[in-house]
């Protein structure tokens, strides 16, 4: 991240709630979005991320006394979508099927009473920006386009308005993997090049990690964690975040004693592991940690490197994944622990382990992620 | 864009119910005033004594309903019911195989389907007239039969129960075929392949897979035939002669020659009640999911 | 298909198709037969069609049918579309009940609708005529328009309207520039169905028409009741042709993208 901008946030959610009948779709969320950043709202379906975006667009209004949504410092709770001057790309693109590509792109300009002489040039530039040849595509109908092309038209239709904020509702969900990867990079480049604030809703953690400056992870209508991709991945605050973004192994115990700047945690089934000092850990308190599989190692029980945590179990399975090998170790009192080892070539340098071996999973105390109680 | 328009929009936006009512009002008014209210008026008429010149007089009576226990009218009710059921069953027996053939055909499907949809929309009056043209004593059927030498004298077909039944089946058969076709067409072919792989022979595949899964279409089609058959009067009027063959004719008579409006209203209300009962039964069956487990 | 369709089944279906189409086919063929009474083929003629033009009652009936059909179609198309919009897009109390109510006129036997309207008009002392026929036709046509437009609305992407609004169009502009163009084929298709049904209706009309306001089906019914003459074949053929064209157009529109 560059230095935190002093300027006022582009978007502010201040204690915003939205209910549908009895269901609280969005439950008292508060966060700011900074000018020009690529901000992702990430979560599983039903977590409230789409409702959050729709609150921002103006398709939904917050509950009475359900907080405030602010755009450029102005409270917009009661403003209609067409009064908000923001742009949006829809999940299914929502291109007008009865209008040509050019008329789709010019639609917003016409609503904003842009002079006719100006419209044509801006439409052309917008199409070029999303790498569609205006001469080829202007006259086509949306029905004649491929999924990827529709996606680009939808993007052009939004960008032609030069909005301060662009909302994107899972725009890459419906296109195939290869094109998706390409579009991810293109969107990121457009964000940097135009200086437009992007608010991007997705359920795909990989996509969010790849593109975002910051990510808000949502769970059951609340923001579970907000931070940079590295903060979210390397320091998840809750078990939900640790589980939803990447894979994690979980260990429980109770803080027993403090030695040398570290806490010794006693496991319920016997044995201990050590975790670094952490504000939320104190004497006799329950502790839950998460450890990423790639930060662990498999060791012989009698040759564990000093200072590392280790739990002994039996190898239940070894799975070949290409880039990595997953060794699944059944640890008594914990269950299955997954360790990811780099695949250095099974044909020339095979793993030394096999199913049924007794082995220890080992990791450094500083690789423990101490989780808050949910 | 005047400020009035903006203000009006803002007002409607803050009052979603007002917006809904604005859209509902004209059509809703029409349906209530000219469909629901007339039904209530009809019900009220059926409970009032008959006036001298066809209308009603103030008062309350159940006599128009109790009159249906009179053997003459009971007979009409029974006949209407029996014929409607018979018509439904015949349409099912004729229509199911046709729907099956359409659903299984590939090259001719569009044409075959069109040939069912066409009579579906053809004027009922014209089609009934076509039956007269075919069945009357000097009609095409008799004249050809005589020419071929199968009969010497023309057969009396018109104005018999047979003619009415033929007319009803002819009139409502498309209503049976279309829904059955719709449910057969949706049938997942891989289910039949699965049954085949599991060792089911053609007859068993039909009985245990195709038939149960097409039941929603059968039920819908039966309803679509039964209801208009119950209320039909044109067919029995033109093909059955002037006799009071079905309840529809009874109703019509009360409003033309007999001029007994309350009795006609009661008869009409009975038809409506039967129809609503059939629809309720249909909704029950549909929502419960039709489950007909074939015998082993 | 894993198995060919059994031959006997195809044969059976063929017989049913024969039964379904023979009467009307014969009717049409004999509208061109040069003989008043015989059912033998006596040569081609158009005289029965010419006769129609000489009958003022048929022409009056046609005119009445077109007036009623036009008015009933216009009213039921507009009101039905508004109803469909309310049912599909608005949240209001009693919505589900109202949605169910829309289907009631469709399942109600025509004779019940007809006499109940007759009673209402008699009660209110409204003289029977083209107005009462139109009122009655709208009452049973609205539901069909609602169903056709509703199907179109359900197939329509709701995001389109949201997209228009976020692009700066207010509700009214969105309605005219996005909703109506999308619904247009559905509205037209519903209108054509309404016209067809109004044009065809005999039963309901027979109860609510007064002296001098006979629509074409009423006139034809009178002819059928009196005696069977080839002019009826001719007018029937014309009605068949008109219906077929209308339904074809309605179907094309309903399928339009």
Short mmCIF file of N, CA and C in Angstrom, two decimals, chain C residues 31-176:
data_model
loop_
_atom_site.label_atom_id
_atom_site.label_comp_id
_atom_site.label_asym_id
_atom_site.label_seq_id
_atom_site.Cartn_x
_atom_site.Cartn_y
_atom_site.Cartn_z
N UNK C 31 -66.83 -25.78 -49.25
CA UNK C 31 -67.21 -24.38 -49.42
C UNK C 31 -66.98 -23.94 -50.86
N UNK C 32 -66.27 -24.78 -51.62
CA UNK C 32 -66.01 -24.47 -53.03
C UNK C 32 -66.82 -25.36 -53.97
N UNK C 33 -67.77 -26.14 -53.38
CA UNK C 33 -68.50 -27.10 -54.20
C UNK C 33 -69.70 -26.43 -54.88
N UNK C 34 -69.83 -26.70 -56.16
CA UNK C 34 -70.87 -26.04 -56.95
C UNK C 34 -72.20 -26.76 -56.85
N UNK C 35 -72.71 -26.93 -55.61
CA UNK C 35 -74.00 -27.57 -55.44
C UNK C 35 -74.57 -27.16 -54.10
N UNK C 36 -75.83 -26.89 -54.09
CA UNK C 36 -76.43 -26.38 -52.86
C UNK C 36 -76.69 -27.51 -51.86
N UNK C 37 -77.13 -28.65 -52.33
CA UNK C 37 -77.56 -29.70 -51.40
C UNK C 37 -76.66 -30.92 -51.40
N UNK C 38 -76.09 -31.22 -52.55
CA UNK C 38 -75.39 -32.50 -52.65
C UNK C 38 -74.07 -32.46 -51.92
N UNK C 39 -73.69 -33.60 -51.38
CA UNK C 39 -72.36 -33.71 -50.80
C UNK C 39 -71.43 -34.41 -51.80
N UNK C 40 -71.87 -34.49 -53.02
CA UNK C 40 -70.96 -34.96 -54.08
C UNK C 40 -70.25 -33.75 -54.65
N UNK C 41 -69.10 -33.98 -55.19
CA UNK C 41 -68.32 -32.89 -55.77
C UNK C 41 -68.87 -32.54 -57.14
N UNK C 42 -69.33 -31.30 -57.30
CA UNK C 42 -69.93 -30.90 -58.57
C UNK C 42 -69.13 -29.82 -59.28
N UNK C 43 -67.92 -29.64 -58.88
CA UNK C 43 -67.10 -28.64 -59.56
C UNK C 43 -66.82 -27.43 -58.67
N UNK C 44 -65.79 -26.68 -59.04
CA UNK C 44 -65.30 -25.58 -58.22
C UNK C 44 -66.11 -24.31 -58.43
N UNK C 45 -66.43 -23.62 -57.35
CA UNK C 45 -67.14 -22.35 -57.48
C UNK C 45 -66.79 -21.42 -56.32
N UNK C 46 -66.93 -20.14 -56.58
CA UNK C 46 -66.75 -19.16 -55.51
C UNK C 46 -68.07 -18.50 -55.16
N UNK C 47 -69.14 -19.07 -55.67
CA UNK C 47 -70.43 -18.39 -55.51
C UNK C 47 -70.86 -18.26 -54.06
N UNK C 48 -70.47 -19.19 -53.19
CA UNK C 48 -70.88 -19.12 -51.78
C UNK C 48 -70.19 -17.96 -51.09
N UNK C 49 -69.00 -17.67 -51.56
CA UNK C 49 -68.29 -16.52 -50.99
C UNK C 49 -68.93 -15.22 -51.48
N UNK C 50 -69.34 -15.25 -52.77
CA UNK C 50 -70.02 -14.07 -53.30
C UNK C 50 -71.33 -13.82 -52.58
N UNK C 51 -72.02 -14.91 -52.27
CA UNK C 51 -73.29 -14.78 -51.56
C UNK C 51 -73.13 -14.04 -50.24
N UNK C 52 -71.99 -14.31 -49.58
CA UNK C 52 -71.77 -13.70 -48.28
C UNK C 52 -71.85 -12.19 -48.37
N UNK C 53 -71.29 -11.68 -49.49
CA UNK C 53 -71.25 -10.22 -49.66
C UNK C 53 -72.65 -9.64 -49.83
N UNK C 54 -73.57 -10.52 -50.25
CA UNK C 54 -74.92 -10.03 -50.46
C UNK C 54 -75.76 -10.07 -49.19
N UNK C 55 -75.17 -10.63 -48.15
CA UNK C 55 -75.96 -10.75 -46.92
C UNK C 55 -75.61 -9.63 -45.96
N UNK C 56 -76.54 -8.70 -45.77
CA UNK C 56 -76.22 -7.57 -44.89
C UNK C 56 -75.98 -8.01 -43.44
N UNK C 57 -76.68 -9.10 -43.00
CA UNK C 57 -76.50 -9.50 -41.60
C UNK C 57 -75.07 -9.96 -41.33
N UNK C 58 -74.47 -10.64 -42.32
CA UNK C 58 -73.09 -11.10 -42.13
C UNK C 58 -72.13 -9.92 -42.09
N UNK C 59 -72.34 -8.99 -42.97
CA UNK C 59 -71.45 -7.82 -42.99
C UNK C 59 -71.60 -7.01 -41.72
N UNK C 60 -72.87 -6.87 -41.26
CA UNK C 60 -73.08 -6.16 -39.99
C UNK C 60 -72.42 -6.89 -38.84
N UNK C 61 -72.55 -8.23 -38.87
CA UNK C 61 -71.93 -9.04 -37.82
C UNK C 61 -70.42 -8.88 -37.82
N UNK C 62 -69.86 -8.87 -39.02
CA UNK C 62 -68.41 -8.72 -39.13
C UNK C 62 -67.98 -7.37 -38.56
N UNK C 63 -68.75 -6.35 -38.91
CA UNK C 63 -68.43 -5.00 -38.44
C UNK C 63 -68.50 -4.96 -36.90
N UNK C 64 -69.59 -5.55 -36.36
CA UNK C 64 -69.75 -5.57 -34.90
C UNK C 64 -68.58 -6.31 -34.26
N UNK C 65 -68.20 -7.45 -34.85
CA UNK C 65 -67.10 -8.24 -34.29
C UNK C 65 -65.81 -7.45 -34.29
N UNK C 66 -65.57 -6.70 -35.37
CA UNK C 66 -64.33 -5.94 -35.46
C UNK C 66 -64.32 -4.79 -34.46
N UNK C 67 -65.46 -4.14 -34.29
CA UNK C 67 -65.53 -3.03 -33.32
C UNK C 67 -65.29 -3.56 -31.91
N UNK C 68 -66.07 -4.61 -31.56
CA UNK C 68 -65.94 -5.18 -30.22
C UNK C 68 -64.52 -5.72 -30.01
N UNK C 69 -64.04 -6.47 -31.01
CA UNK C 69 -62.71 -7.06 -30.90
C UNK C 69 -61.65 -5.99 -30.72
N UNK C 70 -61.74 -4.93 -31.51
CA UNK C 70 -60.74 -3.87 -31.42
C UNK C 70 -60.76 -3.20 -30.06
N UNK C 71 -61.94 -2.84 -29.60
CA UNK C 71 -62.05 -2.15 -28.31
C UNK C 71 -61.62 -3.07 -27.17
N UNK C 72 -62.13 -4.29 -27.19
CA UNK C 72 -61.81 -5.23 -26.10
C UNK C 72 -60.30 -5.51 -26.08
N UNK C 73 -59.70 -5.62 -27.27
CA UNK C 73 -58.27 -5.90 -27.33
C UNK C 73 -57.47 -4.76 -26.75
N UNK C 74 -57.82 -3.54 -27.16
CA UNK C 74 -57.07 -2.38 -26.69
C UNK C 74 -57.15 -2.27 -25.17
N UNK C 75 -58.37 -2.36 -24.64
CA UNK C 75 -58.54 -2.20 -23.19
C UNK C 75 -57.84 -3.33 -22.44
N UNK C 76 -58.06 -4.57 -22.89
CA UNK C 76 -57.48 -5.67 -22.11
C UNK C 76 -55.95 -5.70 -22.25
N UNK C 77 -55.42 -5.25 -23.39
CA UNK C 77 -53.96 -5.24 -23.54
C UNK C 77 -53.34 -4.24 -22.58
N UNK C 78 -53.92 -3.04 -22.50
CA UNK C 78 -53.34 -2.01 -21.62
C UNK C 78 -53.52 -2.41 -20.15
N UNK C 79 -54.75 -2.73 -19.77
CA UNK C 79 -55.01 -3.06 -18.37
C UNK C 79 -54.28 -4.35 -17.96
N UNK C 80 -54.27 -5.31 -18.87
CA UNK C 80 -53.60 -6.58 -18.56
C UNK C 80 -52.11 -6.40 -18.36
N UNK C 81 -51.50 -5.54 -19.20
CA UNK C 81 -50.06 -5.30 -19.05
C UNK C 81 -49.76 -4.63 -17.72
N UNK C 82 -50.58 -3.65 -17.35
CA UNK C 82 -50.38 -2.98 -16.06
C UNK C 82 -50.51 -3.98 -14.91
N UNK C 83 -51.52 -4.85 -15.01
CA UNK C 83 -51.71 -5.86 -13.97
C UNK C 83 -50.50 -6.77 -13.87
N UNK C 84 -50.00 -7.20 -15.04
CA UNK C 84 -48.85 -8.10 -15.05
C UNK C 84 -47.65 -7.41 -14.40
N UNK C 85 -47.46 -6.13 -14.70
CA UNK C 85 -46.35 -5.39 -14.10
C UNK C 85 -46.48 -5.34 -12.58
N UNK C 86 -47.70 -5.08 -12.13
CA UNK C 86 -47.93 -5.03 -10.68
C UNK C 86 -47.62 -6.38 -10.05
N UNK C 87 -48.11 -7.44 -10.67
CA UNK C 87 -47.94 -8.77 -10.09
C UNK C 87 -46.47 -9.20 -10.10
N UNK C 88 -45.74 -8.83 -11.16
CA UNK C 88 -44.36 -9.30 -11.27
C UNK C 88 -43.40 -8.44 -10.47
N UNK C 89 -43.66 -7.16 -10.36
CA UNK C 89 -42.64 -6.25 -9.85
C UNK C 89 -42.96 -5.60 -8.51
N UNK C 90 -44.20 -5.61 -8.10
CA UNK C 90 -44.54 -4.86 -6.90
C UNK C 90 -44.81 -5.80 -5.74
N UNK C 91 -44.48 -5.31 -4.57
CA UNK C 91 -44.85 -6.06 -3.37
C UNK C 91 -46.06 -5.37 -2.77
N UNK C 92 -47.16 -6.08 -2.62
CA UNK C 92 -48.30 -5.48 -1.95
C UNK C 92 -49.08 -6.59 -1.28
N UNK C 93 -49.88 -6.18 -0.32
CA UNK C 93 -50.64 -7.17 0.45
C UNK C 93 -51.65 -7.86 -0.46
N UNK C 94 -51.83 -9.15 -0.32
CA UNK C 94 -52.82 -9.87 -1.12
C UNK C 94 -52.35 -10.17 -2.53
N UNK C 95 -51.04 -10.05 -2.79
CA UNK C 95 -50.54 -10.28 -4.14
C UNK C 95 -50.80 -11.72 -4.60
N UNK C 96 -50.49 -12.64 -3.73
CA UNK C 96 -50.64 -14.06 -4.10
C UNK C 96 -52.10 -14.41 -4.39
N UNK C 97 -52.98 -13.84 -3.54
CA UNK C 97 -54.39 -14.12 -3.73
C UNK C 97 -54.86 -13.56 -5.07
N UNK C 98 -54.39 -12.36 -5.36
CA UNK C 98 -54.80 -11.73 -6.60
C UNK C 98 -54.27 -12.51 -7.80
N UNK C 99 -53.05 -13.02 -7.66
CA UNK C 99 -52.47 -13.81 -8.74
C UNK C 99 -53.32 -15.04 -9.03
N UNK C 100 -53.81 -15.68 -7.96
CA UNK C 100 -54.68 -16.84 -8.14
C UNK C 100 -56.00 -16.43 -8.79
N UNK C 101 -56.50 -15.27 -8.39
CA UNK C 101 -57.77 -14.76 -8.90
C UNK C 101 -57.73 -14.54 -10.42
N UNK C 102 -56.54 -14.18 -10.93
CA UNK C 102 -56.37 -13.95 -12.36
C UNK C 102 -56.77 -15.20 -13.17
N UNK C 103 -56.52 -16.38 -12.58
CA UNK C 103 -56.78 -17.62 -13.32
C UNK C 103 -58.25 -18.03 -13.29
N UNK C 104 -59.02 -17.45 -12.36
CA UNK C 104 -60.40 -17.90 -12.20
C UNK C 104 -61.24 -17.68 -13.47
N UNK C 105 -61.16 -16.50 -14.10
CA UNK C 105 -61.98 -16.32 -15.32
C UNK C 105 -61.63 -17.34 -16.41
N UNK C 106 -60.39 -17.83 -16.40
CA UNK C 106 -60.00 -18.78 -17.43
C UNK C 106 -60.66 -20.14 -17.21
N UNK C 107 -60.77 -20.56 -15.95
CA UNK C 107 -61.35 -21.88 -15.71
C UNK C 107 -62.87 -21.83 -15.57
N UNK C 108 -63.41 -20.63 -15.45
CA UNK C 108 -64.87 -20.54 -15.31
C UNK C 108 -65.55 -20.86 -16.63
N UNK C 109 -66.51 -21.77 -16.63
CA UNK C 109 -67.21 -22.08 -17.87
C UNK C 109 -67.84 -20.82 -18.44
N UNK C 110 -67.78 -20.70 -19.75
CA UNK C 110 -68.27 -19.49 -20.41
C UNK C 110 -69.73 -19.21 -20.08
N UNK C 111 -70.50 -20.28 -19.94
CA UNK C 111 -71.92 -20.07 -19.71
C UNK C 111 -72.17 -19.39 -18.37
N UNK C 112 -71.31 -19.70 -17.38
CA UNK C 112 -71.43 -19.07 -16.07
C UNK C 112 -71.08 -17.58 -16.17
N UNK C 113 -69.94 -17.30 -16.82
CA UNK C 113 -69.55 -15.90 -17.02
C UNK C 113 -70.66 -15.15 -17.74
N UNK C 114 -71.20 -15.77 -18.78
CA UNK C 114 -72.21 -15.12 -19.60
C UNK C 114 -73.46 -14.76 -18.81
N UNK C 115 -74.02 -15.73 -18.11
CA UNK C 115 -75.29 -15.42 -17.44
C UNK C 115 -75.08 -14.50 -16.25
N UNK C 116 -73.92 -14.62 -15.57
CA UNK C 116 -73.72 -13.74 -14.42
C UNK C 116 -73.62 -12.29 -14.90
N UNK C 117 -72.99 -12.07 -16.05
CA UNK C 117 -72.92 -10.71 -16.58
C UNK C 117 -74.30 -10.23 -17.02
N UNK C 118 -75.05 -11.14 -17.62
CA UNK C 118 -76.42 -10.79 -18.03
C UNK C 118 -77.22 -10.31 -16.83
N UNK C 119 -77.08 -11.05 -15.71
CA UNK C 119 -77.82 -10.67 -14.50
C UNK C 119 -77.38 -9.30 -14.00
N UNK C 120 -76.06 -9.06 -14.03
CA UNK C 120 -75.56 -7.76 -13.57
C UNK C 120 -76.15 -6.64 -14.43
N UNK C 121 -76.09 -6.83 -15.74
CA UNK C 121 -76.58 -5.78 -16.63
C UNK C 121 -78.09 -5.57 -16.44
N UNK C 122 -78.79 -6.67 -16.21
CA UNK C 122 -80.23 -6.56 -15.99
C UNK C 122 -80.49 -5.81 -14.69
N UNK C 123 -79.73 -6.13 -13.67
CA UNK C 123 -79.89 -5.50 -12.37
C UNK C 123 -79.64 -4.00 -12.47
N UNK C 124 -78.59 -3.63 -13.19
CA UNK C 124 -78.23 -2.22 -13.31
C UNK C 124 -79.00 -1.54 -14.44
N UNK C 125 -79.86 -2.29 -15.09
CA UNK C 125 -80.67 -1.76 -16.20
C UNK C 125 -79.80 -1.16 -17.31
N UNK C 126 -78.68 -1.81 -17.58
CA UNK C 126 -77.83 -1.37 -18.68
C UNK C 126 -78.34 -2.06 -19.94
N UNK C 127 -78.71 -1.29 -20.98
CA UNK C 127 -79.23 -1.94 -22.19
C UNK C 127 -78.13 -2.77 -22.87
N UNK C 128 -78.53 -3.96 -23.35
CA UNK C 128 -77.55 -4.85 -23.99
C UNK C 128 -77.20 -4.32 -25.37
N UNK C 129 -75.94 -4.41 -25.72
CA UNK C 129 -75.50 -3.91 -27.02
C UNK C 129 -73.99 -4.09 -27.15
N UNK C 130 -73.40 -3.35 -28.05
CA UNK C 130 -71.96 -3.51 -28.29
C UNK C 130 -71.15 -3.19 -27.03
N UNK C 131 -71.64 -2.21 -26.24
CA UNK C 131 -70.90 -1.85 -25.03
C UNK C 131 -70.85 -3.02 -24.05
N UNK C 132 -72.01 -3.65 -23.82
CA UNK C 132 -72.01 -4.76 -22.86
C UNK C 132 -71.18 -5.93 -23.39
N UNK C 133 -71.22 -6.15 -24.69
CA UNK C 133 -70.39 -7.24 -25.25
C UNK C 133 -68.91 -6.92 -25.00
N UNK C 134 -68.54 -5.66 -25.26
CA UNK C 134 -67.14 -5.29 -25.06
C UNK C 134 -66.73 -5.45 -23.60
N UNK C 135 -67.58 -5.01 -22.70
CA UNK C 135 -67.27 -5.16 -21.27
C UNK C 135 -67.04 -6.63 -20.93
N UNK C 136 -67.92 -7.49 -21.43
CA UNK C 136 -67.81 -8.92 -21.15
C UNK C 136 -66.52 -9.49 -21.74
N UNK C 137 -66.21 -9.10 -22.97
CA UNK C 137 -65.01 -9.64 -23.62
C UNK C 137 -63.74 -9.21 -22.88
N UNK C 138 -63.70 -7.96 -22.44
CA UNK C 138 -62.53 -7.51 -21.69
C UNK C 138 -62.38 -8.36 -20.43
N UNK C 139 -63.52 -8.65 -19.77
CA UNK C 139 -63.47 -9.39 -18.52
C UNK C 139 -62.82 -10.76 -18.69
N UNK C 140 -63.03 -11.41 -19.84
CA UNK C 140 -62.35 -12.72 -19.97
C UNK C 140 -61.04 -12.65 -20.73
N UNK C 141 -60.78 -11.54 -21.43
CA UNK C 141 -59.51 -11.43 -22.17
C UNK C 141 -58.36 -10.95 -21.30
N UNK C 142 -58.66 -10.12 -20.30
CA UNK C 142 -57.58 -9.56 -19.46
C UNK C 142 -56.67 -10.66 -18.93
N UNK C 143 -57.28 -11.72 -18.41
CA UNK C 143 -56.49 -12.79 -17.79
C UNK C 143 -55.47 -13.37 -18.76
N UNK C 144 -55.89 -13.55 -20.01
CA UNK C 144 -54.97 -14.14 -20.99
C UNK C 144 -53.80 -13.18 -21.27
N UNK C 145 -54.11 -11.90 -21.37
CA UNK C 145 -53.04 -10.93 -21.58
C UNK C 145 -52.08 -10.96 -20.39
N UNK C 146 -52.64 -10.99 -19.18
CA UNK C 146 -51.78 -11.00 -17.99
C UNK C 146 -50.84 -12.20 -18.04
N UNK C 147 -51.38 -13.36 -18.39
CA UNK C 147 -50.54 -14.56 -18.36
C UNK C 147 -49.43 -14.49 -19.40
N UNK C 148 -49.75 -14.03 -20.60
CA UNK C 148 -48.73 -13.93 -21.65
C UNK C 148 -47.67 -12.90 -21.27
N UNK C 149 -48.09 -11.73 -20.80
CA UNK C 149 -47.13 -10.68 -20.46
C UNK C 149 -46.30 -11.09 -19.24
N UNK C 150 -46.97 -11.76 -18.29
CA UNK C 150 -46.26 -12.23 -17.10
C UNK C 150 -45.14 -13.20 -17.48
N UNK C 151 -45.44 -14.09 -18.43
CA UNK C 151 -44.43 -15.04 -18.88
C UNK C 151 -43.24 -14.28 -19.48
N UNK C 152 -43.54 -13.25 -20.24
CA UNK C 152 -42.50 -12.44 -20.85
C UNK C 152 -41.68 -11.72 -19.77
N UNK C 153 -42.39 -11.19 -18.77
CA UNK C 153 -41.71 -10.47 -17.69
C UNK C 153 -40.80 -11.41 -16.91
N UNK C 154 -41.26 -12.64 -16.72
CA UNK C 154 -40.44 -13.58 -15.97
C UNK C 154 -39.19 -13.95 -16.74
N UNK C 155 -39.31 -13.98 -18.07
CA UNK C 155 -38.14 -14.28 -18.88
C UNK C 155 -37.21 -13.08 -19.02
N UNK C 156 -37.71 -11.91 -18.60
CA UNK C 156 -36.92 -10.69 -18.79
C UNK C 156 -35.95 -10.52 -17.64
N UNK C 157 -34.75 -10.09 -17.98
CA UNK C 157 -33.71 -9.87 -17.00
C UNK C 157 -34.04 -8.63 -16.17
N UNK C 158 -34.25 -8.83 -14.88
CA UNK C 158 -34.62 -7.69 -14.02
C UNK C 158 -33.49 -6.67 -13.93
N UNK C 159 -32.27 -7.15 -14.12
CA UNK C 159 -31.14 -6.24 -14.04
C UNK C 159 -31.16 -5.18 -15.13
N UNK C 160 -31.90 -5.45 -16.23
CA UNK C 160 -31.93 -4.48 -17.32
C UNK C 160 -32.43 -3.14 -16.82
N UNK C 161 -33.50 -3.19 -16.01
CA UNK C 161 -34.06 -1.94 -15.51
C UNK C 161 -33.11 -1.28 -14.53
N UNK C 162 -32.46 -2.10 -13.72
CA UNK C 162 -31.49 -1.54 -12.78
C UNK C 162 -30.32 -0.92 -13.53
N UNK C 163 -29.91 -1.60 -14.60
CA UNK C 163 -28.81 -1.08 -15.40
C UNK C 163 -29.17 0.28 -15.97
N UNK C 164 -30.41 0.40 -16.47
CA UNK C 164 -30.84 1.68 -17.04
C UNK C 164 -30.80 2.77 -15.97
N UNK C 165 -31.24 2.40 -14.76
CA UNK C 165 -31.32 3.42 -13.71
C UNK C 165 -29.93 3.86 -13.27
N UNK C 166 -29.01 2.92 -13.18
CA UNK C 166 -27.68 3.32 -12.73
C UNK C 166 -26.98 4.10 -13.84
N UNK C 167 -27.43 3.92 -15.08
CA UNK C 167 -26.88 4.71 -16.18
C UNK C 167 -27.54 6.08 -16.24
N UNK C 168 -28.45 6.36 -15.32
CA UNK C 168 -28.97 7.72 -15.23
C UNK C 168 -30.41 7.90 -15.65
N UNK C 169 -31.12 6.81 -16.02
CA UNK C 169 -32.51 6.96 -16.46
C UNK C 169 -33.44 6.86 -15.25
N UNK C 170 -34.41 7.79 -15.14
CA UNK C 170 -35.34 7.68 -14.02
C UNK C 170 -36.41 6.64 -14.35
N UNK C 171 -37.35 6.44 -13.42
CA UNK C 171 -38.31 5.35 -13.55
C UNK C 171 -39.11 5.44 -14.85
N UNK C 172 -39.55 6.65 -15.18
CA UNK C 172 -40.40 6.81 -16.37
C UNK C 172 -39.60 6.51 -17.64
N UNK C 173 -38.39 7.08 -17.72
CA UNK C 173 -37.54 6.83 -18.89
C UNK C 173 -37.22 5.34 -19.00
N UNK C 174 -36.90 4.74 -17.86
CA UNK C 174 -36.58 3.31 -17.86
C UNK C 174 -37.76 2.51 -18.39
N UNK C 175 -38.95 2.87 -17.95
CA UNK C 175 -40.13 2.13 -18.38
C UNK C 175 -40.29 2.19 -19.90
N UNK C 176 -40.18 3.40 -20.47
CA UNK C 176 -40.42 3.53 -21.91
C UNK C 176 -39.25 3.04 -22.75
#
